[in-house]
XYZ file of C-alpha atoms in Angstrom:
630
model
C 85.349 87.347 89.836
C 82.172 86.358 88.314
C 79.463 88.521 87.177
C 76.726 86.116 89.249
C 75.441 85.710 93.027
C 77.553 83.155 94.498
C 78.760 83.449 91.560
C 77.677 87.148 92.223
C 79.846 86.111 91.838
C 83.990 89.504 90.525
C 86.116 91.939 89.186
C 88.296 88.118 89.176
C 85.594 89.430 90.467
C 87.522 89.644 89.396
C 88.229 91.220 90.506
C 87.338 90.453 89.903
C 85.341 92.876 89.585
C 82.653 89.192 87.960
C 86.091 94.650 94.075
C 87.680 92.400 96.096
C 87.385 89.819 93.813
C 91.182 89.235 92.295
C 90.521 88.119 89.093
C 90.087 91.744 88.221
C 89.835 92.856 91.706
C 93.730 91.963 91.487
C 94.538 94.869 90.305
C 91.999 97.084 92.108
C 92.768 95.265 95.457
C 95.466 94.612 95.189
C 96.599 98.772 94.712
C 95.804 99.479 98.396
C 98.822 99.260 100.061
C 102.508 100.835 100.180
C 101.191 103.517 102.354
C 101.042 102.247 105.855
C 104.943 101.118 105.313
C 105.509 104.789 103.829
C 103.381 107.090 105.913
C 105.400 106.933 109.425
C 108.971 107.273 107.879
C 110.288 109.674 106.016
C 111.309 107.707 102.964
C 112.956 108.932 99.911
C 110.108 108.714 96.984
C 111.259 108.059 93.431
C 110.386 111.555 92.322
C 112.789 113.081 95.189
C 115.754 111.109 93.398
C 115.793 112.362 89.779
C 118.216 115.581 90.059
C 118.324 118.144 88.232
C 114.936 120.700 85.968
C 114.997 118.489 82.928
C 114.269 114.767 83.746
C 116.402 111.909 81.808
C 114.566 108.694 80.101
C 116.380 106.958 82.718
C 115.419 108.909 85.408
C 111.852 108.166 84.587
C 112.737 104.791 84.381
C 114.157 104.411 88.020
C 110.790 106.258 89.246
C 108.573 104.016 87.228
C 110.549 100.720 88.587
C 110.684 102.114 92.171
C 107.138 102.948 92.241
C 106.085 99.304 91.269
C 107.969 98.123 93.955
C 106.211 100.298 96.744
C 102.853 99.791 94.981
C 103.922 95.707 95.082
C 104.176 95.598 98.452
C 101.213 97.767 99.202
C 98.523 95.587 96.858
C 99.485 92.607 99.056
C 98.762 94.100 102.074
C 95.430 94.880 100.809
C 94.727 91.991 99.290
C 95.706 90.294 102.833
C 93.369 92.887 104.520
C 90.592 92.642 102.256
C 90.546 88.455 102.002
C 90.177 88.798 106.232
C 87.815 91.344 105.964
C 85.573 89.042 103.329
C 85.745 86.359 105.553
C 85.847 87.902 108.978
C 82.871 90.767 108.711
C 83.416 92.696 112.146
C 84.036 96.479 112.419
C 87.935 95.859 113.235
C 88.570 93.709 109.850
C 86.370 96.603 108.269
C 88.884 99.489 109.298
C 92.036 97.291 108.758
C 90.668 97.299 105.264
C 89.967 100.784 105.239
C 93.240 101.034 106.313
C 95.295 99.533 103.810
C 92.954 100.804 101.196
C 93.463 104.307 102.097
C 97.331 103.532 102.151
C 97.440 101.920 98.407
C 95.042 105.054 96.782
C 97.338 107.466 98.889
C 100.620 105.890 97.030
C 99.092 106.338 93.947
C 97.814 109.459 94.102
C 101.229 110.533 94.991
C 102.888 108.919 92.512
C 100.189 109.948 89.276
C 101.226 113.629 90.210
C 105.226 112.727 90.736
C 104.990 110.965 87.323
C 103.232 114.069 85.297
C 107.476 115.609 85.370
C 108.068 112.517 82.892
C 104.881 113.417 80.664
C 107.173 115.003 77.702
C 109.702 112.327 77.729
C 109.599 110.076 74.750
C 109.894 106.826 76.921
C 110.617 103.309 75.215
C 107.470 101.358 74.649
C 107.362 99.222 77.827
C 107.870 102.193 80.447
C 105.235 104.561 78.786
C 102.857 101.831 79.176
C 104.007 101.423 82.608
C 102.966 104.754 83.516
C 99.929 104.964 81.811
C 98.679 102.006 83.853
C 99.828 103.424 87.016
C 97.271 106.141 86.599
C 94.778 103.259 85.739
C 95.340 100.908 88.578
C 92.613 101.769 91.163
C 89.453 101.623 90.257
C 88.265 104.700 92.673
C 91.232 107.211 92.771
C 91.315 109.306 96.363
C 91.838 112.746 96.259
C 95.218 114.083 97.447
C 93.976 115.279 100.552
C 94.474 113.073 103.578
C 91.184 113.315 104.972
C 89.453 113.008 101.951
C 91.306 109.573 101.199
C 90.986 108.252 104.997
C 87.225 109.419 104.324
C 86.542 107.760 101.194
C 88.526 104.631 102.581
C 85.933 103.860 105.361
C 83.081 104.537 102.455
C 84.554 101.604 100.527
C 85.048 98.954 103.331
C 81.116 100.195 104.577
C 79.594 99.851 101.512
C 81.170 96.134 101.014
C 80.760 95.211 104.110
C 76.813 96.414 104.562
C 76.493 94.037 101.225
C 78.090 91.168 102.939
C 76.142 91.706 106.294
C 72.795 91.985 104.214
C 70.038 90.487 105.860
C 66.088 89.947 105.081
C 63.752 89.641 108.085
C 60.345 88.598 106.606
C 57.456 89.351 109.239
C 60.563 91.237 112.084
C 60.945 87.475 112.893
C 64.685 87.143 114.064
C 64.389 83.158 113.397
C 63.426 83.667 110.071
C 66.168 86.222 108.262
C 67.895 85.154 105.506
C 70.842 86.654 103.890
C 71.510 86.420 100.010
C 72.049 83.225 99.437
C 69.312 82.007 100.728
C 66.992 84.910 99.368
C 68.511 84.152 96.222
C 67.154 80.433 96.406
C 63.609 81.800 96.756
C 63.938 83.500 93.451
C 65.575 80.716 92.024
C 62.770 77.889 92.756
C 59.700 79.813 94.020
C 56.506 79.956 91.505
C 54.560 81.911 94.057
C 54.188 85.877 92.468
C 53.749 87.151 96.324
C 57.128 84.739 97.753
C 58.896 86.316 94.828
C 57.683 90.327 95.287
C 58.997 89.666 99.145
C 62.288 88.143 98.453
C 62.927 90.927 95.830
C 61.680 93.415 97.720
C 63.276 92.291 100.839
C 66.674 92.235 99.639
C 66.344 95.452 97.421
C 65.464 97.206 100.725
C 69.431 96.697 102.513
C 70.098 99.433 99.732
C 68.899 102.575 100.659
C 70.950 103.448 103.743
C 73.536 103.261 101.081
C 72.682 105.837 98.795
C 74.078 108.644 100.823
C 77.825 107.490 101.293
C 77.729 106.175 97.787
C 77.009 109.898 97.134
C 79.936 110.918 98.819
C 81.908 108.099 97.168
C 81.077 109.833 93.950
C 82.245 113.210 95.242
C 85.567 111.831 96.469
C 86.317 109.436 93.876
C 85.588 112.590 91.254
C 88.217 114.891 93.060
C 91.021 111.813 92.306
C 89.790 111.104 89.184
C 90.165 115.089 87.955
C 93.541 115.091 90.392
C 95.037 112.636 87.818
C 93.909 114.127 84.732
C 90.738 112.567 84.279
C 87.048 114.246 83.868
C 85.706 112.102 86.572
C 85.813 108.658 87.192
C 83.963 106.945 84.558
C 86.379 109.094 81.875
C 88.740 107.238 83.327
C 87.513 103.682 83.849
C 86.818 104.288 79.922
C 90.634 105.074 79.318
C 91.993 101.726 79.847
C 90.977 99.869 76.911
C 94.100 100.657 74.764
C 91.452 103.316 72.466
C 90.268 106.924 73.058
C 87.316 106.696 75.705
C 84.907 108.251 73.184
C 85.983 105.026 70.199
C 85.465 102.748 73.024
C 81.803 104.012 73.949
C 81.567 103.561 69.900
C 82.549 99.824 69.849
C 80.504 98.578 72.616
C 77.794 100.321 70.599
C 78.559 98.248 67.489
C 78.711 95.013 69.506
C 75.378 95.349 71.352
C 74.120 95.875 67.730
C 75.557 92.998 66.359
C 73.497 90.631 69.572
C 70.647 93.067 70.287
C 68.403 90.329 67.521
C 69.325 87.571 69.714
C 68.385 89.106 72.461
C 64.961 90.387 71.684
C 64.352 87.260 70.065
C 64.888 85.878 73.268
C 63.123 88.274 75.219
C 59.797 87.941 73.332
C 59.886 84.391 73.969
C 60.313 84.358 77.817
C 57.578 86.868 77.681
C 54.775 84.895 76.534
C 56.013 81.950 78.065
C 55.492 83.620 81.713
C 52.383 85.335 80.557
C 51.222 81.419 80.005
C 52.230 80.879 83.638
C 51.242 83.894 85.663
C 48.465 85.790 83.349
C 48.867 88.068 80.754
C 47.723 90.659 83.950
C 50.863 90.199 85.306
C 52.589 89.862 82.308
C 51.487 92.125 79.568
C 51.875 90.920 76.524
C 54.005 94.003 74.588
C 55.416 95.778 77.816
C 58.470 94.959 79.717
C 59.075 91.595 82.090
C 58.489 92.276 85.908
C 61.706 91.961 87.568
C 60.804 89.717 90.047
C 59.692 86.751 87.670
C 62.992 86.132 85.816
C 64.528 83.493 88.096
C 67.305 86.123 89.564
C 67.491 88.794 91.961
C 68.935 91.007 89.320
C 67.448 89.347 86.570
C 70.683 89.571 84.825
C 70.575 85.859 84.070
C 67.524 84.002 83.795
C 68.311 80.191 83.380
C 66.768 79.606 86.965
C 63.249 79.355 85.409
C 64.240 77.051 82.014
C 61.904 74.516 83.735
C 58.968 76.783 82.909
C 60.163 77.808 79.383
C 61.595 74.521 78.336
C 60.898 73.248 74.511
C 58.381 70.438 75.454
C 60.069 68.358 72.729
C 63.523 69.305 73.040
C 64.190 66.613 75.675
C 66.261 67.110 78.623
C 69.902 67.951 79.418
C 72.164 66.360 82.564
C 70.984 67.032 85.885
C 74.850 67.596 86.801
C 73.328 68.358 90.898
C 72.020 65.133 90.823
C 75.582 63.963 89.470
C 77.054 65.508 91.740
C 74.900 64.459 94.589
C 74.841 60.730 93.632
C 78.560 60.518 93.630
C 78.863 62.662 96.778
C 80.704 65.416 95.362
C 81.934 67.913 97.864
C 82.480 71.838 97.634
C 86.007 70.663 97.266
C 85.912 67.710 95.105
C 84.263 70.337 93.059
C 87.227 72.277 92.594
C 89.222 69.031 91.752
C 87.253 69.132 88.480
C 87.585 72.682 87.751
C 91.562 72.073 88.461
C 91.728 68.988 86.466
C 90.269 70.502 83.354
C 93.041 72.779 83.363
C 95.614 70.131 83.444
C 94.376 68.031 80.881
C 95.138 71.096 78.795
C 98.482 70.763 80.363
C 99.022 73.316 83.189
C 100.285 72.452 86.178
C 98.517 71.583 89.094
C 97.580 74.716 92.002
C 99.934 74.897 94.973
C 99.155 73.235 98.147
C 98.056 76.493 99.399
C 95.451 76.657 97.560
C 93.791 74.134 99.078
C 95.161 75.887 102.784
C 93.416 78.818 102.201
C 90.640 79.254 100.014
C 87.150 79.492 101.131
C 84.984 76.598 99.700
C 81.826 76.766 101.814
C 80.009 79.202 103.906
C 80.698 78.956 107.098
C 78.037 78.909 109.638
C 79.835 81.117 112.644
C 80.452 83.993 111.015
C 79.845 86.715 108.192
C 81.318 86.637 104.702
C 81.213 88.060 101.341
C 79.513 85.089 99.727
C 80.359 86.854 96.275
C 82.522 84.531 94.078
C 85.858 85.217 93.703
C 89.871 84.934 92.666
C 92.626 85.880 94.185
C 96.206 86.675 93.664
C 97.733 87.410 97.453
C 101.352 87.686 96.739
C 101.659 88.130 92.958
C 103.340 84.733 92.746
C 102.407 81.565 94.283
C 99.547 82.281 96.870
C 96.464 81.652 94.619
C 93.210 81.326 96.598
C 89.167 81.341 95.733
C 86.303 82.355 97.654
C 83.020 80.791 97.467
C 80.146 79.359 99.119
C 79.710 76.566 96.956
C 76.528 74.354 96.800
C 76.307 71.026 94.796
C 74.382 72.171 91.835
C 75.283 72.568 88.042
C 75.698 77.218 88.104
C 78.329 76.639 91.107
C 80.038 73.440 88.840
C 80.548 75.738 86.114
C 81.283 78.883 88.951
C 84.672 77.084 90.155
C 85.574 76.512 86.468
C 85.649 80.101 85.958
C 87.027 81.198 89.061
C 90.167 78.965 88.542
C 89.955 80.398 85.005
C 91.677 83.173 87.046
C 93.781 81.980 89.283
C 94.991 80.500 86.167
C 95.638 83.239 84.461
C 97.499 85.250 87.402
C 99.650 82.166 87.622
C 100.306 82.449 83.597
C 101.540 86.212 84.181
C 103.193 86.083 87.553
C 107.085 86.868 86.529
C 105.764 89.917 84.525
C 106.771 93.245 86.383
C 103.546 93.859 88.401
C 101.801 96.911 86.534
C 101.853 94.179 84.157
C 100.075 91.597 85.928
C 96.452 91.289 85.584
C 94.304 90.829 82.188
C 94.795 92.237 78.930
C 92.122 94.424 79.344
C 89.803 93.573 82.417
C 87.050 91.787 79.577
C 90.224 89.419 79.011
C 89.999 87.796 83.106
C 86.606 87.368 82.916
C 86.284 86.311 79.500
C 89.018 83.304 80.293
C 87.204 81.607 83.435
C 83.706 82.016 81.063
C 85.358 80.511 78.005
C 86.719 77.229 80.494
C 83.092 76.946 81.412
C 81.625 77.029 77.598
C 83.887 73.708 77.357
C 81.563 72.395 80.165
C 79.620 70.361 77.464
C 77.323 67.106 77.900
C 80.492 65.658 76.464
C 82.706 66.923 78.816
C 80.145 65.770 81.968
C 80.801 62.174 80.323
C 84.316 62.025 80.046
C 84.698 62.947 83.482
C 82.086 60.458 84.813
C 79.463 62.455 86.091
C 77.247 61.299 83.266
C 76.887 57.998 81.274
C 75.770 58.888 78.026
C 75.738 62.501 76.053
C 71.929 63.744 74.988
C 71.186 63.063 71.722
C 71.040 66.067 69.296
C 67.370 66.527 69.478
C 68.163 67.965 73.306
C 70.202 70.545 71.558
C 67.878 73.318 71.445
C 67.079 72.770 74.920
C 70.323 72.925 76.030
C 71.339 76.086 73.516
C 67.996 77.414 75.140
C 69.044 76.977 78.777
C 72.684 78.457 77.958
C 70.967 81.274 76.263
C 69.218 82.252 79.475
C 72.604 83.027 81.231
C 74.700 84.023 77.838
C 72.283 86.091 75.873
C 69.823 87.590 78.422
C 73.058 89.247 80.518
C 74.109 91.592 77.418
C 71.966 94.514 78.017
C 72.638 94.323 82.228
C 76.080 94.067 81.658
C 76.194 96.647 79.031
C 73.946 98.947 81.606
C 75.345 98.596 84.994
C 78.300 101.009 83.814
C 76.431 103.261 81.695
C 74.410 104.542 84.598
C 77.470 105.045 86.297
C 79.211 106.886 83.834
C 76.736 109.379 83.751
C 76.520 109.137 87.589
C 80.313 110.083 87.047
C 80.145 113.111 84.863
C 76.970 114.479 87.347
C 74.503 113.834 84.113
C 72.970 111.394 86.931
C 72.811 113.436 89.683
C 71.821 112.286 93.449
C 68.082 112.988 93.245
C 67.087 111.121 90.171
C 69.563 107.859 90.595
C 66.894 105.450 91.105
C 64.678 106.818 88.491
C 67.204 106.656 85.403
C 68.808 103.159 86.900
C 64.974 102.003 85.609
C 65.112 103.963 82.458
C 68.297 102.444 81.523
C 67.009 99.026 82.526
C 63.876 99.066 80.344
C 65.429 100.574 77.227
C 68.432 97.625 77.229
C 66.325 94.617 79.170
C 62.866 95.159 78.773
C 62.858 94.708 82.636
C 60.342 96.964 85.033
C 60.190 96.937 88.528
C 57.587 94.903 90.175
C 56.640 97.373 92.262
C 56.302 101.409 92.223
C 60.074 102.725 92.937
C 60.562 106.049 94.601
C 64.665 108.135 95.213
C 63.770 106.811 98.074
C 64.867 103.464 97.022
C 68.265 102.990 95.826
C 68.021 99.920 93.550
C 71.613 100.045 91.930
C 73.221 99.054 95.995
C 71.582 95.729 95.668
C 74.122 94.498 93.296
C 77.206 94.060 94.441
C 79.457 95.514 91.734
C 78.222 98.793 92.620
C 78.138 98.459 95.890
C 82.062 97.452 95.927
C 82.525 100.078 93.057
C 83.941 97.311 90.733
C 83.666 98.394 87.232
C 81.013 96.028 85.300
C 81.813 96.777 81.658
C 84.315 93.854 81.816
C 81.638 91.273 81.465
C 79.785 92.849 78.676
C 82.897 92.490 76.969
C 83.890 88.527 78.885
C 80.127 87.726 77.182
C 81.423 88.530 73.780
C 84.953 87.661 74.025
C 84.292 84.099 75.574
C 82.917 83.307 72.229
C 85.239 84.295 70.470
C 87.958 82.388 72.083
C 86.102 79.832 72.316
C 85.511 79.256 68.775
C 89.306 79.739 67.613
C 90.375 77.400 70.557
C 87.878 74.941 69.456
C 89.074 75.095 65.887
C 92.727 74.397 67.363
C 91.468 71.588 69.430
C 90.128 70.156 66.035
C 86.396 69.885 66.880
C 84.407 69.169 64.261
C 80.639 69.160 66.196
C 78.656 72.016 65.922
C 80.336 75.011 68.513
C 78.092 74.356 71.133
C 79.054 70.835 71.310
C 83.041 71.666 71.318
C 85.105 71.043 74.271
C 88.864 71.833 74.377
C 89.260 69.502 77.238
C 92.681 67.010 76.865
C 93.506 69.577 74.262
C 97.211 70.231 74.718
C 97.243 72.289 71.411
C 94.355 74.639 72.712
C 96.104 75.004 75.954
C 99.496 75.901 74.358
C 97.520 78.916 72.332
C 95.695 79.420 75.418
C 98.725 79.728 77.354
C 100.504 81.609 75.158
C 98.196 84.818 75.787
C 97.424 84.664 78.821
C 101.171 84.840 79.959
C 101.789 88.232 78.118
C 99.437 89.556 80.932
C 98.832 93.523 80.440
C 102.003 93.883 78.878
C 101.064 94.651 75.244
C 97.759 96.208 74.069
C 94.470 93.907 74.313
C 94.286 93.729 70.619
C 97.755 91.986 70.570
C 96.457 89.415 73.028
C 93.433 89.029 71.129
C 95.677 88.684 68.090
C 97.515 85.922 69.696
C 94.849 83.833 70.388
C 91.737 84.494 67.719
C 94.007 85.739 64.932
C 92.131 89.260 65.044
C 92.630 92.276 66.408
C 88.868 93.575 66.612
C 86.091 92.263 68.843
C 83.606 90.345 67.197
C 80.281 89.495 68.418
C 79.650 86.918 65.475
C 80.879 83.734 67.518
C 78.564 84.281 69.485
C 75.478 84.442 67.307
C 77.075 81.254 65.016
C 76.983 79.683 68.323
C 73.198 80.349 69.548
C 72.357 80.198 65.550
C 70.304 77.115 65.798
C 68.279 78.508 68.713
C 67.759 82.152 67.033
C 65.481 80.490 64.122
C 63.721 78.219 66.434
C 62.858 80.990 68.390
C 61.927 83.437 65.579
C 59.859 80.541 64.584
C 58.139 80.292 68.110
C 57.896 84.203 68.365
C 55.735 84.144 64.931
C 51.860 86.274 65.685
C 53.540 86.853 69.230
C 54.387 90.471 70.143
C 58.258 91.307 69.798
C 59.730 94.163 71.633
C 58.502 96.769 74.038
């Protein structure tokens, strides 16, 4: 799933989660379902067969093997109830989903406390990571307790489904509501400060009949978490990431150290660029950026106003909508090009189904998630997207990342299936993003969609533009989880959500809301990922991993141009290396699969900056007498 609007785009989602987003919703949607097969029959579960006080290694092995298969055939009922559910909003898709859901967080439940009698056993490699990511494979655990799981079930499928159903009705005109897409489009090209403040405003306001359910999420999902062994939930999400939770809270520390330059640099720059536009009044000069200017509802990405930060010399990059338009490109020729990049790297085309089933457009009867996403039905062969395309260059480079995972779930599909889904859940976002880095001016030429590649005084423009989606998401993506880790552990409690969400936000962004913001607003709903509880940190991590892969594939596809100009497409020898990691799945530790395909073991945020380098002095040199920070 991706981390944007339509792109709002997962886990993936994800997912993803960038969540009924397969990509790293896979896992996470795909865990709701052995239950309503289970429930009405008294079956035999694999704890009831091990005999005897002392459990054997292979005892633990016939649970571990038997509880995949239940869990198997559970996830794809869910994933079959949540993909109608995204694309049929109504109250009876909304309790089907509820329905599996609550049958796929039952089965695990049950099956983290049968698997605690194999927790002294020294198990062979394979199985004890088997059941450690058993305990892992929800996202929000349900407590033991029937009612509380059939409870938080319904919480879920509301809470997603109130997102999907969100509508805007400016001046209580019926004629005129809009719904995110379109609200999103106001933010995107408006100028006006007052359209802006009512778009934002109007979509910020389908939160609040949220907050109290989400409340009770927390509650629920805290009673699983601590059922399985966890502190709460966000100890947990923090446990799969191959590392204690406290050395993982460390690294992501040292990473947003090693961009934090970049990004102020940035920062300062769109500051006094918008003060130019709307008034230092409006846009004080050493103070944080008013949400509502930035181009994006969330103002996670910012590219949607380049036009009004643009280097006047810098010249300009391809207008790939126009491309797009001129050529009559459709949502699904669109996907063509996403699919074909893949196979000039040599993977095989997507199954017929594919084209069957997805979701390429919204349609115009009905209600559906318009969030961005991949998905994984059957563990095998069924491979499906979900998007409501439009002909423009963010939703080009959206189906390039979304197949990213389909591609991927295809890669790992004969792995046992507590093995199938991303290294860690960085790695499935982090694979669709790095495709989409190879979406170069060169790339746009060799496919036709341009004639000729910008010369490399358009460089810093285009680094610029990139930057605007790249660099200005760190500190959201790195923030979206950290509230809710504390939200988690109760350091966050009920009565002061709101409040800290805007703390957090103006000590990572150097964002403010445009307006005054009471409890009685409940600003985190508005974006999805919370909303549809999928865990965010994954595309903090996809924004530095990308990089990072993209770099060492580039070096294997032989590029010689500067990294921002490298594209591995018609690389067989990048998609070979490619290829080779992302079929080991979740099988080894992350830092193996990094291993396999950057030739290190630790995360390193220096592609990254050697990518944007060029920009970073031009903008330092822009920024000079300007004020930097806030």
């Amino acid at each position: 799933m991706s981390k944007k609007s339509l792109k709002e785009v997962t886990l993936m989602n994800s997912n993803l989660s960038r969540a009924a987003c397969v990509g790293a919703i896979v896992a996470a949607a795909a865990l709701a379902a052995h239950a309503q097969g289970s429930s009405s029959k008294a079956k035999t579960s694999p704890a009831s067969a091990s005999s005897g006080p002392t459990p054997t290694v292979a005892e633990a092995e016939k649970f571990i093997t038997q509880a995949e298969t239940r869990l198997l055939g559970l996830w794809i009922k869910s994933g079959r109830a949540s993909w109608v559910a995204e694309n049929f909003i109504t109250e009876d898709t909304e309790s089907i989903s509820a329905d599996a859901d609550q049958a796929v967080k039952a089965a695990t439940a049950q099956l983290a406390a049968e698997a605690k009698r194999y927790e002294s056993l020294q198990l062979p490699p394979d199985v004890a990571r088997k059941f450690k990511l058993l305990k892992l494979s929800v996202d929000i655990p349900a407590p033991r307790d029937p009612a509380g799981q059939a409870e938080l079930a319904q919480i879920d499928a509301s809470l997603d489904a109130d997102y999907g159903k969100g509508t805007w009705c400016p001046d209580d005109k019926k004629e005129n509501c809009k719904q995110l897409p379109d609200i999103e489009k106001i933010l995107a090209s408006s100028r006006d400060p007052k359209e802006l403040l009512a778009a934002w405003e109007g979509w910020h306001a389908i939160a609040p009949p949220m907050k109290k359910r989400y409340t009770r999420m927390v509650e629920l999902s805290n009673q699983g978490a601590r059922e399985m062994g966890f502190a709460d939930v966000g100890a947990m999400w923090r446990s799969g990431y191959d590392m204690p939770p406290d050395d993982f809270a460390k690294e992501l520390d040292r990473l947003w150290t090693q961009v934090r330059p970049l990004y102020v640099s940035l920062h300062a720059y769109i500051r006094w660029k918008l003060a130019e536009k709307y008034g230092k009044a409006a846009v004080p000069e050493d103070q944080p950026i008013p949400a509502h200017l930035l181009g994006n509802m969330w103002s996670q990405e910012w590219n949607n106003i380049y036009p009004l930060v643009a280097p006047s010399d810098a010249g300009s990059g391809p207008d790939v909508g126009a491309a797009l338009r001129a050529k009559n490109v459709d949502a699904r020729g669109m996907v063509h090009y996403a699919e074909g990049f893949f196979k000039s790297l040599g993977f095989e085309p997507l199954p017929s189904t594919f084209w069957e089933r997805s979701l390429f457009t919204k349609p115009r009867d009905r209600d559906v998630v318009c969030h961005a996403s991949a998905w994984s039905i059957d563990f095998k062969d069924d491979l499906r997207v979900k998007v409501c395309i439009e002909p423009n260059a963010e939703d080009f480079t959206t189906v390039h990342h979304e197949l990213g995972h389909n591609f991927y779930q295809r890669a790992y599909d004969n792995l046992p299936p507590l093995f199938q889904n991303g290294a860690n859940d960085g790695f499935h976002e982090a694979i669709g993003d790095t495709i989409a880095l190879s979406v170069t001016p060169e790339y746009l030429k060799q496919i036709g969609l341009i004639d000729s590649v910008p010369p490399a005084s358009a460089d810093i423009g285009l680094l610029l533009d990139r930057a605007l989606d790249k660099v200005a998401f760190l500190p959201f993506g790195l923030l979206i989880d950290q509230w809710r880790w504390k939200v988690f552990s109760g350091e966050i409690p009920p009565e002061k959500y709101n409040e800290t969400w805007w703390q957090l936000r103006q000590k990572y962004e150097g964002i403010a809301p445009p307006v005054p913001r009471t409890e009685e607003d409940f600003d985190p709903g508005a974006k999805y990922h919370v909303a549809a509880n999928v865990p965010y940190m994954r595309y903090f991590l996809a924004d530095i991993l990308q990089f990072q892969f993209h770099r060492a594939l580039s070096q294997v596809a032989g590029c010689k141009e500067p990294l921002n100009r490298c594209s591995i497409y018609e690389s067989k020898a990048a998609g070979q290396r490619l290829n080779s990691m992302l079929e080991m799945g979740q099988s080894k530790p992350w830092q193996d699969a990094l291993e396999k395909i950057a030739g290190t073991r630790q995360m390193d945020a220096s592609a990254i900056r050697d990518y944007f380098a060029p920009l970073q002095t031009w903008l330092d040199a822009q920024n000079q007498g300007k004020p930097v920070g806030w």
